[in-house]
Amino acid sequence: MDSNTSRAKRTPLQPLRSAGRQRVEELLAAASDLMAERGYEATTMAEIAARAGAKIGSLYRFFPNKEAVADALVQRHIAILEDEYAALAKRAATLSPEALADILIELLVTLHPRVKSLSALMEARTDKMEIRDRARGHAVAGIAAALRVCAPGLDEALAKDMAAVVLNTMKVLRSMLANDAPTTSGAPDELRRMNRLYLSDRLAPFRRGSDSATDGKTR
């Protein structure tokens, strides 16, 4: 069995010491930067090691191949998104609908530096639809949970419908700010205002024990 075959069959090494965990963080950060800049296919293991300031042997010690690096990045990116949505749901009880709207619409913009390679990874992977569906599912569930904490009378089905609308608005804002979507200088602020008005109007009936909150039928 040659060294390449041996590497391909080896599972990624889980570092036990803090120095090893720090090295893995640096390697994954370098891989994320490169894949966001150049795409998954164009990025090589040698480039990842060089960007991280590590020897190539150090990279292969933790990750047997580029697919293993990609797997670790996907898992890490989705975990970051899950943690952020969970933290927001905990805060939502203290937020007005307008304040929640402002936080939500900026969330993907704020998180982008930490999950910048997720789009490139999804485009390159054969299981991209599964990854995309998983990421979207967690996002919708996380947003819906925050909406229901902010407006306790909101039923689960409607919360998910509204969460899907908000998620698409979040994506549009990030695309506008990255100049990946048609925009003008004032359009992002108009989109923020639209999102604020939407959530304020839709959540209001389900707060403070209103009639609509008790029957959960306002749609």
PDB file of C-alpha atoms in Angstrom, residues 18-213:
ATOM      1  CA  SER A  18      -3.774  22.736  23.240  1.00  0.00           C
ATOM      2  CA  ALA A  19      -0.866  23.234  20.840  1.00  0.00           C
ATOM      3  CA  GLY A  20      -2.334  20.656  18.482  1.00  0.00           C
ATOM      4  CA  ARG A  21      -5.808  22.197  18.697  1.00  0.00           C
ATOM      5  CA  GLN A  22      -4.332  25.612  17.934  1.00  0.00           C
ATOM      6  CA  ARG A  23      -2.509  24.206  14.920  1.00  0.00           C
ATOM      7  CA  VAL A  24      -5.740  22.672  13.600  1.00  0.00           C
ATOM      8  CA  GLU A  25      -7.489  26.036  14.039  1.00  0.00           C
ATOM      9  CA  GLU A  26      -4.750  27.725  12.010  1.00  0.00           C
ATOM     10  CA  LEU A  27      -4.871  25.103   9.270  1.00  0.00           C
ATOM     11  CA  LEU A  28      -8.665  25.312   8.966  1.00  0.00           C
ATOM     12  CA  ALA A  29      -8.572  29.113   8.947  1.00  0.00           C
ATOM     13  CA  ALA A  30      -6.009  29.037   6.137  1.00  0.00           C
ATOM     14  CA  ALA A  31      -8.072  26.488   4.196  1.00  0.00           C
ATOM     15  CA  SER A  32     -11.227  28.567   4.620  1.00  0.00           C
ATOM     16  CA  ASP A  33      -9.496  31.703   3.337  1.00  0.00           C
ATOM     17  CA  LEU A  34      -8.047  29.944   0.306  1.00  0.00           C
ATOM     18  CA  MET A  35     -11.233  28.131  -0.648  1.00  0.00           C
ATOM     19  CA  ALA A  36     -13.217  31.351  -0.359  1.00  0.00           C
ATOM     20  CA  GLU A  37     -10.677  33.132  -2.567  1.00  0.00           C
ATOM     21  CA  ARG A  38      -9.925  30.444  -5.154  1.00  0.00           C
ATOM     22  CA  GLY A  39     -12.579  27.774  -4.807  1.00  0.00           C
ATOM     23  CA  TYR A  40     -12.330  24.255  -3.461  1.00  0.00           C
ATOM     24  CA  GLU A  41     -10.930  22.576  -6.582  1.00  0.00           C
ATOM     25  CA  ALA A  42      -8.134  25.106  -7.112  1.00  0.00           C
ATOM     26  CA  THR A  43      -6.914  24.963  -3.520  1.00  0.00           C
ATOM     27  CA  THR A  44      -4.119  22.493  -2.790  1.00  0.00           C
ATOM     28  CA  MET A  45      -2.903  20.939   0.431  1.00  0.00           C
ATOM     29  CA  ALA A  46       0.498  22.551  -0.112  1.00  0.00           C
ATOM     30  CA  GLU A  47      -1.111  25.994  -0.351  1.00  0.00           C
ATOM     31  CA  ILE A  48      -3.091  25.408   2.830  1.00  0.00           C
ATOM     32  CA  ALA A  49       0.054  24.470   4.734  1.00  0.00           C
ATOM     33  CA  ALA A  50       1.959  27.459   3.335  1.00  0.00           C
ATOM     34  CA  ARG A  51      -0.839  29.909   4.183  1.00  0.00           C
ATOM     35  CA  ALA A  52      -0.934  28.544   7.743  1.00  0.00           C
ATOM     36  CA  GLY A  53       2.841  28.777   8.067  1.00  0.00           C
ATOM     37  CA  ALA A  54       3.009  25.020   8.684  1.00  0.00           C
ATOM     38  CA  LYS A  55       4.955  22.164   7.200  1.00  0.00           C
ATOM     39  CA  ILE A  56       3.030  19.959   4.790  1.00  0.00           C
ATOM     40  CA  GLY A  57       3.628  17.008   7.095  1.00  0.00           C
ATOM     41  CA  SER A  58       1.845  18.836   9.887  1.00  0.00           C
ATOM     42  CA  LEU A  59      -1.223  19.275   7.702  1.00  0.00           C
ATOM     43  CA  TYR A  60      -1.256  15.603   6.671  1.00  0.00           C
ATOM     44  CA  ARG A  61      -0.802  14.618  10.300  1.00  0.00           C
ATOM     45  CA  PHE A  62      -4.240  16.023  11.116  1.00  0.00           C
ATOM     46  CA  PHE A  63      -5.987  15.668   7.740  1.00  0.00           C
ATOM     47  CA  PRO A  64      -5.237  12.777   5.360  1.00  0.00           C
ATOM     48  CA  ASN A  65      -6.543  14.640   2.297  1.00  0.00           C
ATOM     49  CA  LYS A  66      -8.371  17.755   1.126  1.00  0.00           C
ATOM     50  CA  GLU A  67     -11.755  16.056   1.481  1.00  0.00           C
ATOM     51  CA  ALA A  68     -11.099  15.633   5.194  1.00  0.00           C
ATOM     52  CA  VAL A  69     -10.265  19.339   5.467  1.00  0.00           C
ATOM     53  CA  ALA A  70     -13.518  20.173   3.667  1.00  0.00           C
ATOM     54  CA  ASP A  71     -15.525  17.877   5.942  1.00  0.00           C
ATOM     55  CA  ALA A  72     -14.082  19.578   9.012  1.00  0.00           C
ATOM     56  CA  LEU A  73     -14.832  23.027   7.597  1.00  0.00           C
ATOM     57  CA  VAL A  74     -18.444  22.177   6.752  1.00  0.00           C
ATOM     58  CA  GLN A  75     -19.020  20.783  10.236  1.00  0.00           C
ATOM     59  CA  ARG A  76     -17.379  23.815  11.811  1.00  0.00           C
ATOM     60  CA  HIS A  77     -19.314  26.344   9.734  1.00  0.00           C
ATOM     61  CA  ILE A  78     -22.665  24.736  10.476  1.00  0.00           C
ATOM     62  CA  ALA A  79     -21.804  24.519  14.186  1.00  0.00           C
ATOM     63  CA  ILE A  80     -20.991  28.253  14.183  1.00  0.00           C
ATOM     64  CA  LEU A  81     -24.363  29.048  12.613  1.00  0.00           C
ATOM     65  CA  GLU A  82     -26.200  26.771  15.060  1.00  0.00           C
ATOM     66  CA  ASP A  83     -24.475  28.396  18.048  1.00  0.00           C
ATOM     67  CA  GLU A  84     -25.297  31.906  16.833  1.00  0.00           C
ATOM     68  CA  TYR A  85     -28.966  31.120  16.257  1.00  0.00           C
ATOM     69  CA  ALA A  86     -29.216  29.399  19.656  1.00  0.00           C
ATOM     70  CA  ALA A  87     -27.661  32.414  21.375  1.00  0.00           C
ATOM     71  CA  LEU A  88     -30.048  34.741  19.563  1.00  0.00           C
ATOM     72  CA  ALA A  89     -33.065  32.683  20.638  1.00  0.00           C
ATOM     73  CA  LYS A  90     -31.977  33.104  24.260  1.00  0.00           C
ATOM     74  CA  ARG A  91     -31.806  36.895  23.829  1.00  0.00           C
ATOM     75  CA  ALA A  92     -35.012  37.247  21.847  1.00  0.00           C
ATOM     76  CA  ALA A  93     -37.269  37.470  24.927  1.00  0.00           C
ATOM     77  CA  THR A  94     -35.667  40.809  25.788  1.00  0.00           C
ATOM     78  CA  LEU A  95     -35.836  42.222  22.263  1.00  0.00           C
ATOM     79  CA  SER A  96     -38.552  44.157  20.476  1.00  0.00           C
ATOM     80  CA  PRO A  97     -39.534  42.884  17.016  1.00  0.00           C
ATOM     81  CA  GLU A  98     -37.690  45.840  15.500  1.00  0.00           C
ATOM     82  CA  ALA A  99     -34.503  45.085  17.434  1.00  0.00           C
ATOM     83  CA  LEU A 100     -34.728  41.398  16.540  1.00  0.00           C
ATOM     84  CA  ALA A 101     -35.218  42.318  12.870  1.00  0.00           C
ATOM     85  CA  ASP A 102     -32.095  44.495  12.914  1.00  0.00           C
ATOM     86  CA  ILE A 103     -29.979  41.738  14.465  1.00  0.00           C
ATOM     87  CA  LEU A 104     -31.270  39.048  12.124  1.00  0.00           C
ATOM     88  CA  ILE A 105     -30.772  40.912   8.875  1.00  0.00           C
ATOM     89  CA  GLU A 106     -27.145  41.659   9.757  1.00  0.00           C
ATOM     90  CA  LEU A 107     -26.359  38.152  11.018  1.00  0.00           C
ATOM     91  CA  LEU A 108     -25.060  36.637   7.787  1.00  0.00           C
ATOM     92  CA  VAL A 109     -22.982  39.750   7.147  1.00  0.00           C
ATOM     93  CA  THR A 110     -21.500  39.525  10.647  1.00  0.00           C
ATOM     94  CA  LEU A 111     -20.859  35.788  10.421  1.00  0.00           C
ATOM     95  CA  HIS A 112     -19.479  35.753   6.877  1.00  0.00           C
ATOM     96  CA  PRO A 113     -15.788  36.121   7.885  1.00  0.00           C
ATOM     97  CA  ARG A 114     -16.153  33.000  10.047  1.00  0.00           C
ATOM     98  CA  VAL A 115     -18.014  30.888   7.474  1.00  0.00           C
ATOM     99  CA  LYS A 116     -16.681  32.453   4.279  1.00  0.00           C
ATOM    100  CA  SER A 117     -15.832  29.190   2.512  1.00  0.00           C
ATOM    101  CA  LEU A 118     -19.202  27.488   3.056  1.00  0.00           C
ATOM    102  CA  SER A 119     -20.590  28.586  -0.319  1.00  0.00           C
ATOM    103  CA  ALA A 120     -17.469  27.418  -2.171  1.00  0.00           C
ATOM    104  CA  LEU A 121     -17.587  24.082  -0.371  1.00  0.00           C
ATOM    105  CA  MET A 122     -21.246  23.544  -1.170  1.00  0.00           C
ATOM    106  CA  GLU A 123     -20.691  24.282  -4.846  1.00  0.00           C
ATOM    107  CA  ALA A 124     -17.803  21.820  -5.150  1.00  0.00           C
ATOM    108  CA  ARG A 125     -19.109  18.880  -3.164  1.00  0.00           C
ATOM    109  CA  THR A 126     -21.041  15.963  -4.648  1.00  0.00           C
ATOM    110  CA  ASP A 127     -23.258  16.100  -1.548  1.00  0.00           C
ATOM    111  CA  LYS A 128     -23.821  19.843  -1.910  1.00  0.00           C
ATOM    112  CA  MET A 129     -27.597  19.564  -1.872  1.00  0.00           C
ATOM    113  CA  GLU A 130     -27.483  17.680   1.410  1.00  0.00           C
ATOM    114  CA  ILE A 131     -25.153  20.286   2.922  1.00  0.00           C
ATOM    115  CA  ARG A 132     -27.255  23.151   1.577  1.00  0.00           C
ATOM    116  CA  ASP A 133     -30.466  21.627   2.901  1.00  0.00           C
ATOM    117  CA  ARG A 134     -28.865  21.000   6.268  1.00  0.00           C
ATOM    118  CA  ALA A 135     -27.558  24.567   6.545  1.00  0.00           C
ATOM    119  CA  ARG A 136     -30.892  26.037   5.439  1.00  0.00           C
ATOM    120  CA  GLY A 137     -32.820  23.777   7.772  1.00  0.00           C
ATOM    121  CA  HIS A 138     -30.763  24.854  10.774  1.00  0.00           C
ATOM    122  CA  ALA A 139     -31.076  28.503   9.763  1.00  0.00           C
ATOM    123  CA  VAL A 140     -34.862  28.369   9.383  1.00  0.00           C
ATOM    124  CA  ALA A 141     -35.229  26.473  12.656  1.00  0.00           C
ATOM    125  CA  GLY A 142     -32.955  28.929  14.475  1.00  0.00           C
ATOM    126  CA  ILE A 143     -34.715  32.014  13.154  1.00  0.00           C
ATOM    127  CA  ALA A 144     -38.139  30.497  13.842  1.00  0.00           C
ATOM    128  CA  ALA A 145     -37.108  29.739  17.431  1.00  0.00           C
ATOM    129  CA  ALA A 146     -36.045  33.358  17.960  1.00  0.00           C
ATOM    130  CA  LEU A 147     -39.312  34.637  16.470  1.00  0.00           C
ATOM    131  CA  ARG A 148     -41.357  32.427  18.792  1.00  0.00           C
ATOM    132  CA  VAL A 149     -39.419  33.542  21.855  1.00  0.00           C
ATOM    133  CA  CYS A 150     -39.997  37.174  20.869  1.00  0.00           C
ATOM    134  CA  ALA A 151     -43.685  36.470  20.136  1.00  0.00           C
ATOM    135  CA  PRO A 152     -44.781  33.485  22.275  1.00  0.00           C
ATOM    136  CA  GLY A 153     -48.204  33.245  20.625  1.00  0.00           C
ATOM    137  CA  LEU A 154     -46.713  32.522  17.217  1.00  0.00           C
ATOM    138  CA  ASP A 155     -47.361  28.965  16.062  1.00  0.00           C
ATOM    139  CA  GLU A 156     -44.538  26.799  14.757  1.00  0.00           C
ATOM    140  CA  ALA A 157     -45.708  26.518  11.142  1.00  0.00           C
ATOM    141  CA  LEU A 158     -46.141  30.260  10.688  1.00  0.00           C
ATOM    142  CA  ALA A 159     -42.826  30.908  12.451  1.00  0.00           C
ATOM    143  CA  LYS A 160     -41.055  28.701   9.891  1.00  0.00           C
ATOM    144  CA  ASP A 161     -42.787  30.463   6.991  1.00  0.00           C
ATOM    145  CA  MET A 162     -41.689  33.831   8.345  1.00  0.00           C
ATOM    146  CA  ALA A 163     -38.187  32.529   9.063  1.00  0.00           C
ATOM    147  CA  ALA A 164     -37.794  31.499   5.420  1.00  0.00           C
ATOM    148  CA  VAL A 165     -38.776  35.019   4.331  1.00  0.00           C
ATOM    149  CA  VAL A 166     -36.316  36.585   6.786  1.00  0.00           C
ATOM    150  CA  LEU A 167     -33.510  34.213   5.744  1.00  0.00           C
ATOM    151  CA  ASN A 168     -33.878  35.233   2.106  1.00  0.00           C
ATOM    152  CA  THR A 169     -33.836  38.896   3.122  1.00  0.00           C
ATOM    153  CA  MET A 170     -30.635  38.257   5.067  1.00  0.00           C
ATOM    154  CA  LYS A 171     -29.053  36.672   1.991  1.00  0.00           C
ATOM    155  CA  VAL A 172     -30.067  39.596  -0.215  1.00  0.00           C
ATOM    156  CA  LEU A 173     -28.473  42.107   2.159  1.00  0.00           C
ATOM    157  CA  ARG A 174     -25.200  40.177   2.226  1.00  0.00           C
ATOM    158  CA  SER A 175     -25.217  39.994  -1.583  1.00  0.00           C
ATOM    159  CA  MET A 176     -25.907  43.727  -1.848  1.00  0.00           C
ATOM    160  CA  LEU A 177     -23.063  44.625   0.497  1.00  0.00           C
ATOM    161  CA  ALA A 178     -20.716  42.306  -1.391  1.00  0.00           C
ATOM    162  CA  ASN A 179     -21.847  43.832  -4.716  1.00  0.00           C
ATOM    163  CA  ASP A 180     -23.051  40.418  -5.828  1.00  0.00           C
ATOM    164  CA  ALA A 181     -26.604  41.683  -6.384  1.00  0.00           C
ATOM    165  CA  PRO A 182     -28.031  44.778  -8.131  1.00  0.00           C
ATOM    166  CA  THR A 183     -28.019  47.626  -5.614  1.00  0.00           C
ATOM    167  CA  THR A 184     -27.664  51.366  -5.025  1.00  0.00           C
ATOM    168  CA  SER A 185     -26.096  53.265  -2.170  1.00  0.00           C
ATOM    169  CA  GLY A 186     -29.385  53.525  -0.303  1.00  0.00           C
ATOM    170  CA  ALA A 187     -30.861  50.118  -1.113  1.00  0.00           C
ATOM    171  CA  PRO A 188     -29.372  48.224   1.870  1.00  0.00           C
ATOM    172  CA  ASP A 189     -30.959  50.653   4.321  1.00  0.00           C
ATOM    173  CA  GLU A 190     -34.278  50.319   2.518  1.00  0.00           C
ATOM    174  CA  LEU A 191     -34.039  46.543   2.819  1.00  0.00           C
ATOM    175  CA  ARG A 192     -33.312  46.856   6.541  1.00  0.00           C
ATOM    176  CA  ARG A 193     -36.352  49.100   6.921  1.00  0.00           C
ATOM    177  CA  MET A 194     -38.512  46.636   4.998  1.00  0.00           C
ATOM    178  CA  ASN A 195     -37.411  43.762   7.230  1.00  0.00           C
ATOM    179  CA  ARG A 196     -38.059  45.841  10.358  1.00  0.00           C
ATOM    180  CA  LEU A 197     -41.557  46.774   9.232  1.00  0.00           C
ATOM    181  CA  TYR A 198     -42.322  43.200   8.213  1.00  0.00           C
ATOM    182  CA  LEU A 199     -41.406  41.643  11.558  1.00  0.00           C
ATOM    183  CA  SER A 200     -42.951  44.464  13.552  1.00  0.00           C
ATOM    184  CA  ASP A 201     -46.250  44.006  11.748  1.00  0.00           C
ATOM    185  CA  ARG A 202     -46.275  40.196  11.754  1.00  0.00           C
ATOM    186  CA  LEU A 203     -45.075  39.623  15.336  1.00  0.00           C
ATOM    187  CA  ALA A 204     -47.153  42.306  17.058  1.00  0.00           C
ATOM    188  CA  PRO A 205     -50.424  40.284  17.195  1.00  0.00           C
ATOM    189  CA  PHE A 206     -48.634  37.411  18.940  1.00  0.00           C
ATOM    190  CA  ARG A 207     -47.160  39.457  21.782  1.00  0.00           C
ATOM    191  CA  ARG A 208     -48.579  40.578  25.120  1.00  0.00           C
ATOM    192  CA  GLY A 209     -51.557  38.216  25.149  1.00  0.00           C
ATOM    193  CA  SER A 210     -53.465  39.748  22.251  1.00  0.00           C
ATOM    194  CA  ASP A 211     -56.514  37.979  20.834  1.00  0.00           C
ATOM    195  CA  SER A 212     -54.502  36.785  17.847  1.00  0.00           C
ATOM    196  CA  ALA A 213     -51.836  35.418  20.173  1.00  0.00           C
TER     197      ALA A 213
END
